[in-house]
CSV table of N, CA and C in Angstrom, one decimal:
chain,number,residue,atom,x,y,z
H,1,ARG,N,189.0,92.8,56.6
H,1,ARG,CA,187.7,93.3,56.9
H,1,ARG,C,187.8,94.5,57.9
H,2,PHE,N,188.6,94.3,58.9
H,2,PHE,CA,188.8,95.4,59.9
H,2,PHE,C,190.3,95.9,59.7
H,3,PRO,N,190.6,97.2,60.0
H,3,PRO,CA,191.9,97.7,60.0
H,3,PRO,C,192.8,97.0,61.1
H,4,ALA,N,194.1,97.0,60.9
H,4,ALA,CA,195.0,96.3,61.8
H,4,ALA,C,194.9,96.8,63.2
H,5,GLU,N,194.6,98.1,63.4
H,5,GLU,CA,194.5,98.7,64.7
H,5,GLU,C,193.3,98.1,65.5
H,6,VAL,N,192.2,97.9,64.8
H,6,VAL,CA,191.0,97.3,65.4
H,6,VAL,C,191.3,95.8,65.8
H,7,LYS,N,191.9,95.1,64.9
H,7,LYS,CA,192.2,93.7,65.1
H,7,LYS,C,193.2,93.6,66.3
H,8,LEU,N,194.2,94.5,66.4
H,8,LEU,CA,195.1,94.4,67.5
H,8,LEU,C,194.4,94.7,68.8
H,9,ALA,N,193.5,95.7,68.8
H,9,ALA,CA,192.7,96.0,70.0
H,9,ALA,C,191.8,94.8,70.5
H,10,ILE,N,191.2,94.2,69.5
H,10,ILE,CA,190.4,93.0,69.8
H,10,ILE,C,191.2,91.9,70.4
H,11,ILE,N,192.4,91.6,69.8
H,11,ILE,CA,193.2,90.5,70.3
H,11,ILE,C,193.8,90.9,71.7
H,12,GLN,N,194.1,92.1,71.9
H,12,GLN,CA,194.6,92.5,73.2
H,12,GLN,C,193.5,92.4,74.3
H,13,THR,N,192.3,92.8,73.9
H,13,THR,CA,191.2,92.6,74.8
H,13,THR,C,190.9,91.2,75.2
H,14,LEU,N,190.9,90.3,74.1
H,14,LEU,CA,190.6,88.9,74.4
H,14,LEU,C,191.7,88.3,75.3
H,15,SER,N,193.0,88.8,75.1
H,15,SER,CA,194.1,88.3,75.9
H,15,SER,C,193.9,88.7,77.3
H,16,LYS,N,193.5,89.9,77.5
H,16,LYS,CA,193.3,90.4,78.9
H,16,LYS,C,192.1,89.6,79.6
H,17,LEU,N,191.1,89.4,78.8
H,17,LEU,CA,190.0,88.6,79.3
H,17,LEU,C,190.4,87.2,79.7
H,18,LEU,N,191.3,86.7,78.9
H,18,LEU,CA,191.8,85.3,79.1
H,18,LEU,C,192.6,85.3,80.4
H,19,GLY,N,193.4,86.4,80.6
H,19,GLY,CA,194.2,86.5,81.8
H,19,GLY,C,193.3,86.7,83.1
H,20,LYS,N,192.3,87.4,83.0
H,20,LYS,CA,191.4,87.7,84.1
H,20,LYS,C,190.4,86.5,84.4
H,21,GLY,N,189.9,86.0,83.3
H,21,GLY,CA,188.8,84.9,83.4
H,21,GLY,C,189.4,83.5,83.7
H,22,GLY,N,190.6,83.3,83.1
H,22,GLY,CA,191.3,82.0,83.3
H,22,GLY,C,190.4,80.8,83.0
H,23,PRO,N,190.3,79.9,84.0
H,23,PRO,CA,189.6,78.6,83.8
H,23,PRO,C,188.1,78.8,83.5
H,24,MET,N,187.5,79.9,83.9
H,24,MET,CA,186.1,80.1,83.6
H,24,MET,C,185.9,80.3,82.1
H,25,LEU,N,186.9,80.6,81.3
H,25,LEU,CA,186.8,80.8,79.8
H,25,LEU,C,187.0,79.5,79.1
H,26,ARG,N,187.2,78.4,79.8
H,26,ARG,CA,187.5,77.1,79.2
H,26,ARG,C,186.6,76.7,78.1
H,27,PRO,N,185.2,77.0,78.2
H,27,PRO,CA,184.3,76.6,77.1
H,27,PRO,C,184.6,77.4,75.8
H,28,PHE,N,185.3,78.5,75.9
H,28,PHE,CA,185.5,79.3,74.7
H,28,PHE,C,186.9,79.1,74.1
H,29,LEU,N,187.7,78.2,74.7
H,29,LEU,CA,189.1,78.1,74.2
H,29,LEU,C,189.2,77.7,72.8
H,30,PRO,N,188.3,76.8,72.2
H,30,PRO,CA,188.4,76.5,70.8
H,30,PRO,C,188.2,77.7,69.9
H,31,GLN,N,187.3,78.5,70.2
H,31,GLN,CA,187.0,79.7,69.4
H,31,GLN,C,188.2,80.7,69.5
H,32,LEU,N,188.7,80.9,70.7
H,32,LEU,CA,189.8,81.8,71.0
H,32,LEU,C,191.0,81.3,70.2
H,33,GLN,N,191.2,80.0,70.3
H,33,GLN,CA,192.4,79.4,69.6
H,33,GLN,C,192.3,79.6,68.1
H,34,THR,N,191.2,79.4,67.6
H,34,THR,CA,191.0,79.7,66.1
H,34,THR,C,191.2,81.1,65.8
H,35,THR,N,190.7,82.0,66.6
H,35,THR,CA,190.9,83.5,66.4
H,35,THR,C,192.4,83.8,66.4
H,36,PHE,N,193.1,83.3,67.4
H,36,PHE,CA,194.5,83.7,67.6
H,36,PHE,C,195.4,83.1,66.5
H,37,VAL,N,195.1,81.9,66.1
H,37,VAL,CA,195.8,81.2,65.0
H,37,VAL,C,195.6,82.0,63.7
H,38,LYS,N,194.3,82.4,63.4
H,38,LYS,CA,194.0,83.1,62.2
H,38,LYS,C,194.7,84.4,62.2
H,39,ALA,N,194.8,85.1,63.4
H,39,ALA,CA,195.5,86.4,63.5
H,39,ALA,C,197.0,86.2,63.2
H,40,LEU,N,197.6,85.1,63.4
H,40,LEU,CA,199.0,84.9,63.0
H,40,LEU,C,199.3,85.1,61.5
H,41,TYR,N,198.3,85.0,60.7
H,41,TYR,CA,198.4,85.1,59.3
H,41,TYR,C,198.2,86.6,58.8
H,42,ASN,N,197.9,87.5,59.8
H,42,ASN,CA,197.7,88.9,59.4
H,42,ASN,C,198.9,89.5,58.9
H,43,GLU,N,198.8,90.5,58.0
H,43,GLU,CA,200.0,91.1,57.4
H,43,GLU,C,200.6,92.1,58.4
H,44,ASN,N,199.9,92.5,59.5
H,44,ASN,CA,200.5,93.5,60.4
H,44,ASN,C,201.3,92.8,61.5
H,45,HIS,N,202.5,93.3,61.7
H,45,HIS,CA,203.4,92.6,62.7
H,45,HIS,C,202.9,92.7,64.1
H,46,GLY,N,202.3,93.8,64.5
H,46,GLY,CA,201.7,94.0,65.8
H,46,GLY,C,200.6,93.0,66.1
H,47,VAL,N,199.8,92.8,65.1
H,47,VAL,CA,198.7,91.8,65.3
H,47,VAL,C,199.2,90.4,65.4
H,48,ARG,N,200.2,90.0,64.6
H,48,ARG,CA,200.8,88.7,64.7
H,48,ARG,C,201.5,88.5,66.0
H,49,LYS,N,202.3,89.5,66.5
H,49,LYS,CA,203.0,89.3,67.7
H,49,LYS,C,202.0,89.2,68.9
H,50,CYS,N,201.0,90.0,68.9
H,50,CYS,CA,200.0,89.9,70.0
H,50,CYS,C,199.3,88.6,70.0
H,51,ALA,N,199.0,88.1,68.8
H,51,ALA,CA,198.3,86.8,68.7
H,51,ALA,C,199.2,85.7,69.1
H,52,SER,N,200.5,85.8,68.8
H,52,SER,CA,201.4,84.7,69.3
H,52,SER,C,201.5,84.7,70.8
H,53,MET,N,201.6,85.8,71.4
H,53,MET,CA,201.6,85.9,72.9
H,53,MET,C,200.3,85.4,73.5
H,54,ALA,N,199.2,85.8,72.9
H,54,ALA,CA,197.9,85.3,73.4
H,54,ALA,C,197.7,83.8,73.3
H,55,LEU,N,198.2,83.3,72.2
H,55,LEU,CA,198.1,81.8,72.0
H,55,LEU,C,199.0,81.1,73.0
H,56,GLY,N,200.1,81.6,73.3
H,56,GLY,CA,201.0,81.1,74.3
H,56,GLY,C,200.3,81.1,75.7
H,57,GLN,N,199.5,82.1,76.0
H,57,GLN,CA,198.8,82.2,77.2
H,57,GLN,C,197.6,81.2,77.2
H,58,LEU,N,196.9,81.1,76.1
H,58,LEU,CA,195.7,80.3,76.0
H,58,LEU,C,196.1,78.8,76.1
H,59,ILE,N,197.2,78.4,75.5
H,59,ILE,CA,197.5,77.0,75.3
H,59,ILE,C,197.8,76.3,76.7
H,60,VAL,N,198.2,77.1,77.7
H,60,VAL,CA,198.4,76.6,79.0
H,60,VAL,C,197.1,76.0,79.6
H,61,MET,N,196.0,76.5,79.2
H,61,MET,CA,194.7,76.0,79.7
H,61,MET,C,194.1,75.0,78.8
H,62,SER,N,194.6,74.8,77.6
H,62,SER,CA,194.0,74.0,76.6
H,62,SER,C,194.4,72.5,76.8
H,63,THR,N,193.5,71.6,76.5
H,63,THR,CA,193.7,70.2,76.7
H,63,THR,C,194.1,69.5,75.3
H,64,ARG,N,193.7,70.1,74.2
H,64,ARG,CA,193.9,69.6,72.9
H,64,ARG,C,194.9,70.5,72.2
H,65,VAL,N,196.2,70.1,72.2
H,65,VAL,CA,197.2,71.0,71.6
H,65,VAL,C,197.7,70.4,70.2
H,66,ASP,N,197.4,69.1,70.0
H,66,ASP,CA,197.9,68.5,68.7
H,66,ASP,C,197.4,69.2,67.5
H,67,PRO,N,196.1,69.5,67.4
H,67,PRO,CA,195.6,70.2,66.2
H,67,PRO,C,196.3,71.5,65.9
H,68,VAL,N,196.5,72.3,66.9
H,68,VAL,CA,197.2,73.6,66.7
H,68,VAL,C,198.7,73.5,66.4
H,69,VAL,N,199.3,72.5,66.9
H,69,VAL,CA,200.7,72.2,66.6
H,69,VAL,C,200.8,71.8,65.1
H,70,ASN,N,199.9,70.9,64.7
H,70,ASN,CA,199.9,70.5,63.3
H,70,ASN,C,199.6,71.7,62.4
H,71,GLU,N,198.6,72.5,62.7
H,71,GLU,CA,198.3,73.6,61.8
H,71,GLU,C,199.4,74.6,61.7
H,72,MET,N,200.1,74.9,62.8
H,72,MET,CA,201.2,75.9,62.8
H,72,MET,C,202.4,75.3,62.1
H,73,CYS,N,202.7,74.0,62.3
H,73,CYS,CA,203.8,73.4,61.6
H,73,CYS,C,203.6,73.4,60.1
H,74,GLN,N,202.4,73.0,59.6
H,74,GLN,CA,202.1,73.1,58.2
H,74,GLN,C,202.1,74.5,57.7
H,75,GLY,N,201.6,75.5,58.4
H,75,GLY,CA,201.7,76.8,58.0
H,75,GLY,C,203.1,77.4,57.8
H,76,ALA,N,203.9,77.0,58.8
H,76,ALA,CA,205.3,77.5,58.7
H,76,ALA,C,206.1,77.1,57.5
H,77,VAL,N,205.8,75.8,57.1
H,77,VAL,CA,206.6,75.3,55.9
H,77,VAL,C,205.8,75.5,54.6
H,78,SER,N,204.6,76.1,54.7
H,78,SER,CA,203.8,76.2,53.5
H,78,SER,C,204.4,77.3,52.5
H,79,ASP,N,204.1,77.1,51.2
H,79,ASP,CA,204.6,78.1,50.3
H,79,ASP,C,203.4,78.8,49.7
H,80,ALA,N,202.3,78.8,50.5
H,80,ALA,CA,201.1,79.6,50.1
H,80,ALA,C,201.4,81.1,50.0
H,81,PRO,N,200.7,81.8,49.1
H,81,PRO,CA,201.1,83.2,48.9
H,81,PRO,C,200.8,84.1,50.2
H,82,ASN,N,199.9,83.6,51.0
H,82,ASN,CA,199.6,84.4,52.3
H,82,ASN,C,200.6,84.2,53.4
H,83,VAL,N,201.6,83.3,53.2
H,83,VAL,CA,202.6,83.0,54.2
H,83,VAL,C,203.9,83.7,53.8
H,84,THR,N,203.9,84.9,54.3
H,84,THR,CA,205.1,85.8,54.1
H,84,THR,C,206.1,85.4,55.2
H,85,ASP,N,207.3,86.0,55.1
H,85,ASP,CA,208.3,85.7,56.1
H,85,ASP,C,207.9,86.1,57.4
H,86,GLY,N,207.2,87.2,57.5
H,86,GLY,CA,206.7,87.7,58.8
H,86,GLY,C,205.7,86.7,59.4
H,87,VAL,N,204.8,86.2,58.6
H,87,VAL,CA,203.8,85.2,59.0
H,87,VAL,C,204.5,83.9,59.5
H,88,ARG,N,205.5,83.5,58.7
H,88,ARG,CA,206.3,82.3,59.0
H,88,ARG,C,207.0,82.5,60.4
H,89,ILE,N,207.6,83.6,60.6
H,89,ILE,CA,208.2,83.9,61.9
H,89,ILE,C,207.2,83.8,63.0
H,90,ALA,N,206.0,84.5,62.9
H,90,ALA,CA,205.0,84.4,63.9
H,90,ALA,C,204.5,83.0,64.2
H,91,LEU,N,204.4,82.2,63.1
H,91,LEU,CA,203.9,80.8,63.3
H,91,LEU,C,205.0,80.0,64.1
H,92,LEU,N,206.3,80.2,63.7
H,92,LEU,CA,207.3,79.5,64.4
H,92,LEU,C,207.5,80.0,65.9
H,93,ASP,N,207.3,81.3,66.1
H,93,ASP,CA,207.3,81.8,67.5
H,93,ASP,C,206.2,81.2,68.3
H,94,ALA,N,205.0,81.2,67.8
H,94,ALA,CA,203.9,80.6,68.5
H,94,ALA,C,204.1,79.1,68.7
H,95,LEU,N,204.6,78.4,67.7
H,95,LEU,CA,204.8,77.0,67.8
H,95,LEU,C,205.8,76.7,68.9
H,96,LYS,N,206.9,77.5,69.0
H,96,LYS,CA,207.9,77.3,70.0
H,96,LYS,C,207.3,77.5,71.4
H,97,LEU,N,206.4,78.5,71.5
H,97,LEU,CA,205.7,78.7,72.8
H,97,LEU,C,204.8,77.6,73.2
H,98,VAL,N,204.1,77.0,72.2
H,98,VAL,CA,203.3,75.9,72.5
H,98,VAL,C,204.1,74.7,72.9
H,99,LEU,N,205.2,74.4,72.2
H,99,LEU,CA,206.0,73.2,72.5
H,99,LEU,C,206.7,73.4,73.8
H,100,SER,N,207.1,74.6,74.2
H,100,SER,CA,207.8,74.9,75.4
H,100,SER,C,206.8,74.9,76.6
H,101,ASN,N,205.6,75.4,76.4
H,101,ASN,CA,204.6,75.5,77.5
H,101,ASN,C,203.8,74.2,77.7
H,102,ARG,N,203.5,73.6,76.7
H,102,ARG,CA,202.6,72.4,76.7
H,102,ARG,C,203.1,71.2,76.0
H,103,GLY,N,204.4,71.1,76.0
H,103,GLY,CA,205.1,70.0,75.3
H,103,GLY,C,204.7,68.6,75.8
H,104,ASP,N,204.3,68.6,77.1
H,104,ASP,CA,203.9,67.3,77.7
H,104,ASP,C,202.6,66.8,77.1
H,105,LYS,N,201.8,67.7,76.5
H,105,LYS,CA,200.5,67.3,75.9
H,105,LYS,C,200.6,67.1,74.4
H,106,VAL,N,201.7,67.3,73.8
H,106,VAL,CA,201.9,67.1,72.4
H,106,VAL,C,202.2,65.7,72.1
H,107,GLY,N,201.4,65.1,71.2
H,107,GLY,CA,201.7,63.7,70.8
H,107,GLY,C,203.0,63.5,70.1
H,108,GLU,N,203.6,62.4,70.3
H,108,GLU,CA,204.9,62.1,69.7
H,108,GLU,C,204.9,62.2,68.2
H,109,ALA,N,203.8,61.8,67.5
H,109,ALA,CA,203.7,61.9,66.1
H,109,ALA,C,203.8,63.4,65.6
H,110,TYR,N,203.3,64.3,66.4
H,110,TYR,CA,203.3,65.7,66.0
H,110,TYR,C,204.7,66.4,66.3
H,111,VAL,N,205.3,65.9,67.3
H,111,VAL,CA,206.7,66.3,67.6
H,111,VAL,C,207.6,65.9,66.4
H,112,ASN,N,207.4,64.6,66.0
H,112,ASN,CA,208.2,64.1,64.9
H,112,ASN,C,207.9,64.8,63.6
H,113,LYS,N,206.6,65.1,63.4
H,113,LYS,CA,206.3,65.9,62.2
H,113,LYS,C,207.0,67.2,62.2
H,114,CYS,N,207.0,67.9,63.3
H,114,CYS,CA,207.8,69.2,63.4
H,114,CYS,C,209.3,69.0,63.0
H,115,LEU,N,209.8,67.9,63.6
H,115,LEU,CA,211.2,67.6,63.4
H,115,LEU,C,211.5,67.2,62.0
H,116,ASP,N,210.5,66.6,61.3
H,116,ASP,CA,210.7,66.2,59.9
H,116,ASP,C,210.6,67.4,58.9
H,117,GLU,N,209.7,68.3,59.3
H,117,GLU,CA,209.4,69.3,58.3
H,117,GLU,C,210.1,70.7,58.5
H,118,LEU,N,210.4,71.0,59.8
H,118,LEU,CA,210.9,72.3,60.0
H,118,LEU,C,212.4,72.5,59.6
H,119,PRO,N,213.2,71.5,59.6
H,119,PRO,CA,214.6,71.7,59.2
H,119,PRO,C,214.8,72.3,57.8
H,120,GLN,N,213.8,72.1,56.9
H,120,GLN,CA,214.0,72.8,55.6
H,120,GLN,C,214.1,74.3,55.7
H,121,LEU,N,213.5,74.9,56.8
H,121,LEU,CA,213.6,76.3,57.0
H,121,LEU,C,214.9,76.8,57.5
H,122,LEU,N,215.8,75.9,57.9
H,122,LEU,CA,217.2,76.3,58.3
H,122,LEU,C,218.0,76.8,57.1
H,123,ALA,N,217.5,76.5,55.9
H,123,ALA,CA,218.2,77.0,54.7
H,123,ALA,C,217.4,78.2,54.1
H,124,HIS,N,216.4,78.7,54.8
H,124,HIS,CA,215.6,79.8,54.2
H,124,HIS,C,216.4,81.0,54.0
H,125,ALA,N,216.0,81.9,53.1
H,125,ALA,CA,216.8,83.1,52.7
H,125,ALA,C,216.8,84.1,53.9
H,126,ASP,N,215.7,84.2,54.6
H,126,ASP,CA,215.6,85.2,55.7
H,126,ASP,C,216.2,84.7,57.0
H,127,GLU,N,217.1,85.5,57.5
H,127,GLU,CA,217.9,85.2,58.7
H,127,GLU,C,216.9,84.9,59.9
H,128,PHE,N,215.9,85.7,60.1
H,128,PHE,CA,215.0,85.6,61.2
H,128,PHE,C,214.2,84.3,61.1
H,129,VAL,N,213.8,83.9,59.9
H,129,VAL,CA,213.1,82.6,59.7
H,129,VAL,C,214.0,81.5,60.2
H,130,ARG,N,215.3,81.5,59.8
H,130,ARG,CA,216.3,80.5,60.1
H,130,ARG,C,216.4,80.5,61.7
H,131,LYS,N,216.6,81.6,62.3
H,131,LYS,CA,216.7,81.7,63.8
H,131,LYS,C,215.5,81.1,64.5
H,132,ASN,N,214.3,81.5,64.1
H,132,ASN,CA,213.1,81.0,64.7
H,132,ASN,C,212.9,79.5,64.5
H,133,ALA,N,213.3,79.1,63.3
H,133,ALA,CA,213.1,77.7,63.0
H,133,ALA,C,214.1,76.9,63.9
H,134,ALA,N,215.3,77.4,64.1
H,134,ALA,CA,216.3,76.7,65.0
H,134,ALA,C,215.7,76.6,66.4
H,135,LYS,N,215.2,77.7,66.9
H,135,LYS,CA,214.6,77.7,68.3
H,135,LYS,C,213.4,76.8,68.4
H,136,THR,N,212.6,76.7,67.4
H,136,THR,CA,211.5,75.8,67.4
H,136,THR,C,211.9,74.4,67.4
H,137,ILE,N,212.9,74.1,66.5
H,137,ILE,CA,213.4,72.7,66.5
H,137,ILE,C,214.0,72.3,67.8
H,138,ALA,N,214.7,73.3,68.5
H,138,ALA,CA,215.3,73.0,69.8
H,138,ALA,C,214.2,72.7,70.8
H,139,ALA,N,213.1,73.4,70.7
H,139,ALA,CA,212.0,73.2,71.7
H,139,ALA,C,211.4,71.8,71.4
H,140,ALA,N,211.3,71.4,70.1
H,140,ALA,CA,210.8,70.1,69.8
H,140,ALA,C,211.7,69.0,70.2
H,141,LEU,N,213.0,69.2,70.1
H,141,LEU,CA,214.0,68.2,70.4
H,141,LEU,C,214.0,67.9,72.0
H,142,LYS,N,213.6,68.9,72.7
H,142,LYS,CA,213.5,68.7,74.2
H,142,LYS,C,212.4,67.7,74.6
H,143,LEU,N,211.5,67.5,73.6
H,143,LEU,CA,210.4,66.6,73.9
H,143,LEU,C,210.6,65.1,73.4
H,144,VAL,N,211.7,64.9,72.7
H,144,VAL,CA,212.1,63.6,72.3
H,144,VAL,C,212.6,62.8,73.4
H,145,LYS,N,212.3,61.5,73.4
H,145,LYS,CA,212.8,60.6,74.5
H,145,LYS,C,214.4,60.7,74.6
H,146,GLU,N,214.9,60.7,75.8
H,146,GLU,CA,216.3,60.9,76.0
H,146,GLU,C,217.2,60.0,75.1
H,147,GLU,N,216.8,58.7,75.1
H,147,GLU,CA,217.6,57.7,74.3
H,147,GLU,C,217.6,58.0,72.8
H,148,ASP,N,216.6,58.7,72.3
H,148,ASP,CA,216.5,59.0,70.9
H,148,ASP,C,217.0,60.3,70.5
H,149,THR,N,217.4,61.1,71.5
H,149,THR,CA,217.7,62.5,71.2
H,149,THR,C,218.9,62.6,70.2
H,150,HIS,N,220.0,61.9,70.5
H,150,HIS,CA,221.2,62.0,69.7
H,150,HIS,C,220.9,61.6,68.2
H,151,ASP,N,220.2,60.5,68.0
H,151,ASP,CA,219.9,60.1,66.7
H,151,ASP,C,219.0,61.1,66.0
H,152,ARG,N,218.1,61.7,66.7
H,152,ARG,CA,217.1,62.7,66.1
H,152,ARG,C,217.9,64.0,65.7
H,153,ILE,N,218.8,64.4,66.6
H,153,ILE,CA,219.6,65.6,66.2
H,153,ILE,C,220.4,65.3,64.9
H,154,ILE,N,221.0,64.2,64.8
H,154,ILE,CA,221.8,63.8,63.6
H,154,ILE,C,220.8,63.8,62.4
H,155,GLU,N,219.7,63.2,62.5
H,155,GLU,CA,218.7,63.2,61.4
H,155,GLU,C,218.2,64.6,61.0
H,156,THR,N,218.0,65.4,62.0
H,156,THR,CA,217.4,66.7,61.8
H,156,THR,C,218.4,67.6,61.1
H,157,LEU,N,219.7,67.5,61.5
H,157,LEU,CA,220.7,68.4,60.9
H,157,LEU,C,221.4,67.7,59.8
């Protein structure tokens, strides 16, 4: 609908507003979250990168992270035509940020879902997809209970 330059400017502006407004923007977090996740699917690299960074910034204030983790995990492994390698990398990057920044708020079932589904991307044809998948899996493994970590690593690999 809008050119990539306009979308990029909008996302950058929303990100700056989020940085300045902080907790006062809490009522708008669901709409902003939807906007940033949707932008991760944009064909323009700059829009995806900015959206990933903005989502990482927003998720620190968010109380409900399970739905976004689920959506990004499903998107990363999806074979839908709109999920290009660039989109997959952006989704994995954003998912890694969410798991790293708000892992304490992610339910065990969603961490396990990531650990069950993301390893298939370790055999992906694109090197950057493989690298980002490995980083995201590592972020998810940090959230597994210490006594289960060894078994989970063996299962994952």
